[in-house]
Amino acid sequence: MDEIFRFGDEMGPGKVLHIYVPTLGLRSVVAVDNTACGPSIGGVRFEPDVTAEEACRLARAMTLKNAAAGLPHGGGKAVIAGDPKMDAQHKEQWIRAFARAIAGLQDYVPGPDMGTDEIAMGWIQDEIGRAVGLPRELGGIPLDEIGATGFGLSVAIDVAAGTMNLPLQGARVAIQGFGAVGKHAARFLAGKGCRIVAASDTKGTVSSAGGLDIDVLIALKEAGKSVTEFAEGEKGGPEAILGVPCDVWIPAARPDVVNRENAGILDTRIVAEGANIPCTPEAEAMLARRGVLVLPDFVVNAGGVICAAIEYHGGTESSAFGVIEEKIRRNTADVIEIAKRTNASTRDAAIAIATRRIDNAARTRRWG
Ligand code: NAD
């Protein structure tokens, strides 16, 4: 069967555009999944091994994330097959050619993703006047610099802890991946009184039951060092983070890091999914059976896309924090309440909320 139909269902994709520019050797696919809630927003992924299937799956994930966040946007995603570290002039040529090719695809608003950054979004904006995640000078809100996603995570954890009689003051937090999401989550949670008892990166894990000094840890990472170079605390390999006793465990690195083989090692009450799909479906089910509250990725890591949507609609940095707080607070509470009431997993509850919003929006549209 044709590839387009293999990935289709009643929700989408609405459009799949294949781009080939023979003079550059540029190949790209854009999937616009569903636009019932509004024009789609989604990142441009620039990696050597991307596929049309990946574009369609990621676009669907964005449909659900944007609807769950209550944004007036559908989901889309673009992939460009190439080495993101190609020389800068060559890359600019590719990105500009890609932008020209999507000029007529008005219901797709590109944003940054793996292999693209705010400069790339600036080139796209320059070509077609439509992109988010722009440099500050072009009206962008630098979401990784201000910690939009980490802030949203801290709000979701605050809500979840409140439903479990877990005071945040003194709550123990372990964070896998101390990059843009992980370090800002640490900063905002420390501000709420949490104790960051462990952090990890690709080099290893540092832990201390008494708590780590977050400012020192962030300064280390910003100097290009590993968390394992922190002067105090116990050191272990990257996997050691999995078994650290804590109240909140935050995956903020890679997909599928918690799976059937290791889900049993986690010693926590809450898993707050900062990364995208960090837990396999089996792992989420195993954790839920043990009474661990899993906060699903597309609800609790939506701070970044909420920020991007605010930028698109001309909002400011300070308004971004207020909107992220309001949306993630309400959505996390709704997901937990619906999951409890219907005896469903938190992921299923979140999908139900997103799907209902998409269906309601579709009723107002001329063509669903
Ligand atoms: P980043 O590159 O800034 O940071 C990732 C960190 O994870 C790095 O410190 C890296 O050393 C570490 N890491 C990688 N593999 C690891 C491993 N196996 N064990 C421990 N640490 C490991 O990336 P980021 O922007 O912080 O994004 C992290 C995750 O969150 C990604 O899955 C991303 O897709 C997702 N996400 C990011 C945002 C955002 O706003 N940046 C929004 C939603 C979701």
mmCIF file of N, CA and C and ligand atoms in Angstrom, residues 45 65 113-114 143-144 147-150 175-183 199-205 221 227 238-239 241 251-255 257 273-278 297 301-305, ligand 1:
data_model
loop_
_atom_site.group_PDB
_atom_site.id
_atom_site.type_symbol
_atom_site.label_atom_id
_atom_site.label_comp_id
_atom_site.label_asym_id
_atom_site.label_seq_id
_atom_site.Cartn_x
_atom_site.Cartn_y
_atom_site.Cartn_z
ATOM 1 N N ARG A 45 13.258 18.698 11.659
ATOM 2 C CA ARG A 45 14.334 17.813 12.115
ATOM 3 C C ARG A 45 15.308 17.583 10.977
ATOM 4 N N LYS A 65 -0.041 16.935 21.346
ATOM 5 C CA LYS A 65 0.584 17.859 22.309
ATOM 6 C C LYS A 65 -0.075 19.236 22.252
ATOM 7 N N ASP A 113 14.074 21.954 15.810
ATOM 8 C CA ASP A 113 14.076 20.590 16.333
ATOM 9 C C ASP A 113 15.523 20.101 16.230
ATOM 10 N N MET A 114 15.738 18.794 16.382
ATOM 11 C CA MET A 114 17.101 18.275 16.293
ATOM 12 C C MET A 114 17.741 18.711 14.971
ATOM 13 N N LEU A 143 13.303 29.960 24.079
ATOM 14 C CA LEU A 143 12.664 29.088 25.066
ATOM 15 C C LEU A 143 13.635 28.224 25.863
ATOM 16 N N ASP A 144 14.772 27.827 25.238
ATOM 17 C CA ASP A 144 15.735 27.033 26.009
ATOM 18 C C ASP A 144 16.525 27.908 26.982
ATOM 19 N N GLY A 147 14.142 28.569 29.818
ATOM 20 C CA GLY A 147 13.757 27.337 30.513
ATOM 21 C C GLY A 147 12.267 27.064 30.483
ATOM 22 N N ALA A 148 11.617 27.332 29.338
ATOM 23 C CA ALA A 148 10.155 27.199 29.247
ATOM 24 C C ALA A 148 9.678 25.780 29.591
ATOM 25 N N THR A 149 10.381 24.769 29.062
ATOM 26 C CA THR A 149 9.927 23.393 29.284
ATOM 27 C C THR A 149 10.209 22.954 30.728
ATOM 28 N N GLY A 150 11.376 23.310 31.245
ATOM 29 C CA GLY A 150 11.707 22.973 32.636
ATOM 30 C C GLY A 150 10.739 23.640 33.603
ATOM 31 N N ILE A 175 17.363 13.636 38.231
ATOM 32 C CA ILE A 175 17.166 14.113 36.852
ATOM 33 C C ILE A 175 18.139 13.436 35.899
ATOM 34 N N GLN A 176 17.584 12.720 34.924
ATOM 35 C CA GLN A 176 18.422 12.089 33.900
ATOM 36 C C GLN A 176 18.548 13.051 32.711
ATOM 37 N N GLY A 177 19.768 13.509 32.437
ATOM 38 C CA GLY A 177 19.958 14.470 31.335
ATOM 39 C C GLY A 177 19.930 15.865 31.910
ATOM 40 N N PHE A 178 21.086 16.538 31.896
ATOM 41 C CA PHE A 178 21.154 17.862 32.522
ATOM 42 C C PHE A 178 21.378 18.913 31.446
ATOM 43 N N GLY A 179 20.530 18.874 30.398
ATOM 44 C CA GLY A 179 20.610 19.845 29.310
ATOM 45 C C GLY A 179 19.574 20.935 29.517
ATOM 46 N N ALA A 180 19.055 21.459 28.399
ATOM 47 C CA ALA A 180 18.128 22.596 28.478
ATOM 48 C C ALA A 180 16.925 22.283 29.375
ATOM 49 N N VAL A 181 16.351 21.102 29.226
ATOM 50 C CA VAL A 181 15.154 20.770 30.009
ATOM 51 C C VAL A 181 15.545 20.443 31.452
ATOM 52 N N GLY A 182 16.528 19.539 31.616
ATOM 53 C CA GLY A 182 16.882 19.042 32.943
ATOM 54 C C GLY A 182 17.385 20.125 33.884
ATOM 55 N N LYS A 183 18.278 20.981 33.396
ATOM 56 C CA LYS A 183 18.869 21.952 34.330
ATOM 57 C C LYS A 183 17.858 23.025 34.752
ATOM 58 N N ALA A 199 21.812 13.810 39.445
ATOM 59 C CA ALA A 199 21.717 14.304 38.062
ATOM 60 C C ALA A 199 22.679 13.481 37.219
ATOM 61 N N SER A 200 22.330 13.331 35.932
ATOM 62 C CA SER A 200 23.219 12.532 35.074
ATOM 63 C C SER A 200 23.347 13.170 33.697
ATOM 64 N N ASP A 201 24.389 12.775 32.998
ATOM 65 C CA ASP A 201 24.544 13.097 31.575
ATOM 66 C C ASP A 201 25.173 11.880 30.906
ATOM 67 N N THR A 202 25.652 12.031 29.671
ATOM 68 C CA THR A 202 26.172 10.848 28.963
ATOM 69 C C THR A 202 27.410 10.260 29.656
ATOM 70 N N LYS A 203 28.112 11.081 30.449
ATOM 71 C CA LYS A 203 29.342 10.602 31.108
ATOM 72 C C LYS A 203 29.059 9.843 32.396
ATOM 73 N N GLY A 204 27.955 10.144 33.055
ATOM 74 C CA GLY A 204 27.673 9.447 34.309
ATOM 75 C C GLY A 204 26.695 10.184 35.195
ATOM 76 N N THR A 205 26.658 9.729 36.469
ATOM 77 C CA THR A 205 25.679 10.225 37.441
ATOM 78 C C THR A 205 26.412 10.774 38.665
ATOM 79 N N LYS A 221 28.015 22.496 33.687
ATOM 80 C CA LYS A 221 27.497 22.113 32.364
ATOM 81 C C LYS A 221 27.719 23.253 31.368
ATOM 82 N N VAL A 227 28.441 16.489 34.681
ATOM 83 C CA VAL A 227 27.993 16.553 36.081
ATOM 84 C C VAL A 227 28.909 15.715 36.984
ATOM 85 N N PRO A 238 26.209 6.282 33.722
ATOM 86 C CA PRO A 238 24.938 6.916 33.313
ATOM 87 C C PRO A 238 23.709 6.147 33.807
ATOM 88 N N GLU A 239 23.830 4.819 33.933
ATOM 89 C CA GLU A 239 22.674 4.008 34.346
ATOM 90 C C GLU A 239 22.356 4.158 35.827
ATOM 91 N N ILE A 241 21.631 6.554 37.617
ATOM 92 C CA ILE A 241 20.522 7.469 37.925
ATOM 93 C C ILE A 241 19.203 6.705 38.107
ATOM 94 N N PRO A 251 13.050 11.972 33.520
ATOM 95 C CA PRO A 251 13.852 11.682 32.341
ATOM 96 C C PRO A 251 13.863 12.919 31.444
ATOM 97 N N ALA A 252 15.049 13.430 31.127
ATOM 98 C CA ALA A 252 15.140 14.640 30.288
ATOM 99 C C ALA A 252 16.263 14.458 29.279
ATOM 100 N N ALA A 253 16.325 13.238 28.688
ATOM 101 C CA ALA A 253 17.415 12.974 27.741
ATOM 102 C C ALA A 253 16.878 12.355 26.453
ATOM 103 N N ARG A 254 16.707 11.031 26.436
ATOM 104 C CA ARG A 254 16.460 10.294 25.197
ATOM 105 C C ARG A 254 15.162 9.485 25.263
ATOM 106 N N PRO A 255 14.656 9.033 24.104
ATOM 107 C CA PRO A 255 13.481 8.149 24.120
ATOM 108 C C PRO A 255 13.810 6.757 24.670
ATOM 109 N N VAL A 257 14.296 5.286 27.413
ATOM 110 C CA VAL A 257 15.334 4.998 28.414
ATOM 111 C C VAL A 257 14.792 4.140 29.548
ATOM 112 N N GLU A 273 7.727 13.101 32.768
ATOM 113 C CA GLU A 273 8.405 12.863 31.495
ATOM 114 C C GLU A 273 8.788 14.166 30.785
ATOM 115 N N GLY A 274 10.004 14.614 31.035
ATOM 116 C CA GLY A 274 10.511 15.819 30.371
ATOM 117 C C GLY A 274 10.889 15.533 28.934
ATOM 118 N N ALA A 275 11.541 14.397 28.686
ATOM 119 C CA ALA A 275 11.913 13.998 27.325
ATOM 120 C C ALA A 275 10.664 13.503 26.587
ATOM 121 N N ASN A 276 10.764 13.384 25.268
ATOM 122 C CA ASN A 276 9.666 12.787 24.501
ATOM 123 C C ASN A 276 9.806 11.270 24.527
ATOM 124 N N ILE A 277 8.678 10.594 24.749
ATOM 125 C CA ILE A 277 8.592 9.126 24.879
ATOM 126 C C ILE A 277 9.798 8.492 25.591
ATOM 127 N N PRO A 278 10.097 8.936 26.820
ATOM 128 C CA PRO A 278 11.232 8.356 27.550
ATOM 129 C C PRO A 278 10.919 6.967 28.099
ATOM 130 N N ASP A 297 4.518 12.724 28.808
ATOM 131 C CA ASP A 297 5.360 13.707 28.115
ATOM 132 C C ASP A 297 4.586 14.836 27.453
ATOM 133 N N ASN A 301 5.617 18.289 29.141
ATOM 134 C CA ASN A 301 6.774 18.953 28.524
ATOM 135 C C ASN A 301 6.350 19.942 27.427
ATOM 136 N N ALA A 302 5.092 20.398 27.519
ATOM 137 C CA ALA A 302 4.553 21.289 26.474
ATOM 138 C C ALA A 302 4.976 22.750 26.649
ATOM 139 N N GLY A 303 5.752 23.063 27.687
ATOM 140 C CA GLY A 303 6.153 24.460 27.921
ATOM 141 C C GLY A 303 6.800 25.091 26.697
ATOM 142 N N GLY A 304 7.638 24.309 25.999
ATOM 143 C CA GLY A 304 8.352 24.845 24.838
ATOM 144 C C GLY A 304 7.405 25.235 23.714
ATOM 145 N N VAL A 305 6.456 24.354 23.408
ATOM 146 C CA VAL A 305 5.560 24.658 22.283
ATOM 147 C C VAL A 305 4.542 25.740 22.669
HETATM 148 P P1 NAD B 1 19.822 18.880 25.426
HETATM 149 O O1 NAD B 1 20.607 18.352 24.299
HETATM 150 O O2 NAD B 1 19.961 20.310 25.831
HETATM 151 O O3 NAD B 1 20.121 18.018 26.746
HETATM 152 C C1 NAD B 1 20.105 16.624 26.768
HETATM 153 C C2 NAD B 1 21.002 16.160 27.903
HETATM 154 O O4 NAD B 1 20.844 14.766 28.035
HETATM 155 C C3 NAD B 1 22.490 16.419 27.688
HETATM 156 O O5 NAD B 1 23.044 16.941 28.881
HETATM 157 C C4 NAD B 1 23.070 15.024 27.394
HETATM 158 O O6 NAD B 1 24.379 14.889 27.886
HETATM 159 C C5 NAD B 1 22.105 14.174 28.191
HETATM 160 N N1 NAD B 1 22.031 12.773 27.768
HETATM 161 C C6 NAD B 1 21.952 12.258 26.522
HETATM 162 N N2 NAD B 1 21.889 10.916 26.587
HETATM 163 C C7 NAD B 1 21.898 10.600 27.900
HETATM 164 C C8 NAD B 1 21.840 9.389 28.625
HETATM 165 N N3 NAD B 1 21.733 8.233 27.987
HETATM 166 N N4 NAD B 1 21.879 9.434 29.976
HETATM 167 C C9 NAD B 1 21.954 10.613 30.618
HETATM 168 N N5 NAD B 1 22.003 11.779 30.000
HETATM 169 C C10 NAD B 1 21.983 11.783 28.656
HETATM 170 O O7 NAD B 1 18.300 18.522 25.083
HETATM 171 P P2 NAD B 1 16.990 19.148 25.716
HETATM 172 O O8 NAD B 1 16.529 20.276 24.878
HETATM 173 O O9 NAD B 1 17.181 19.346 27.181
HETATM 174 O O10 NAD B 1 15.952 17.966 25.458
HETATM 175 C C11 NAD B 1 15.958 16.797 26.245
HETATM 176 C C12 NAD B 1 14.750 15.946 25.853
HETATM 177 O O11 NAD B 1 13.545 16.668 26.057
HETATM 178 C C13 NAD B 1 14.716 15.506 24.389
HETATM 179 O O12 NAD B 1 14.082 14.246 24.352
HETATM 180 C C14 NAD B 1 13.807 16.543 23.749
HETATM 181 O O13 NAD B 1 13.200 16.018 22.579
HETATM 182 C C15 NAD B 1 12.798 16.737 24.851
HETATM 183 N N6 NAD B 1 12.076 18.009 24.811
HETATM 184 C C16 NAD B 1 12.751 19.194 24.801
HETATM 185 C C17 NAD B 1 12.044 20.372 24.826
HETATM 186 C C18 NAD B 1 12.749 21.707 24.880
HETATM 187 O O14 NAD B 1 12.056 22.708 25.084
HETATM 188 N N7 NAD B 1 14.062 21.768 24.764
HETATM 189 C C19 NAD B 1 10.644 20.360 24.816
HETATM 190 C C20 NAD B 1 9.978 19.123 24.826
HETATM 191 C C21 NAD B 1 10.706 17.961 24.835
#
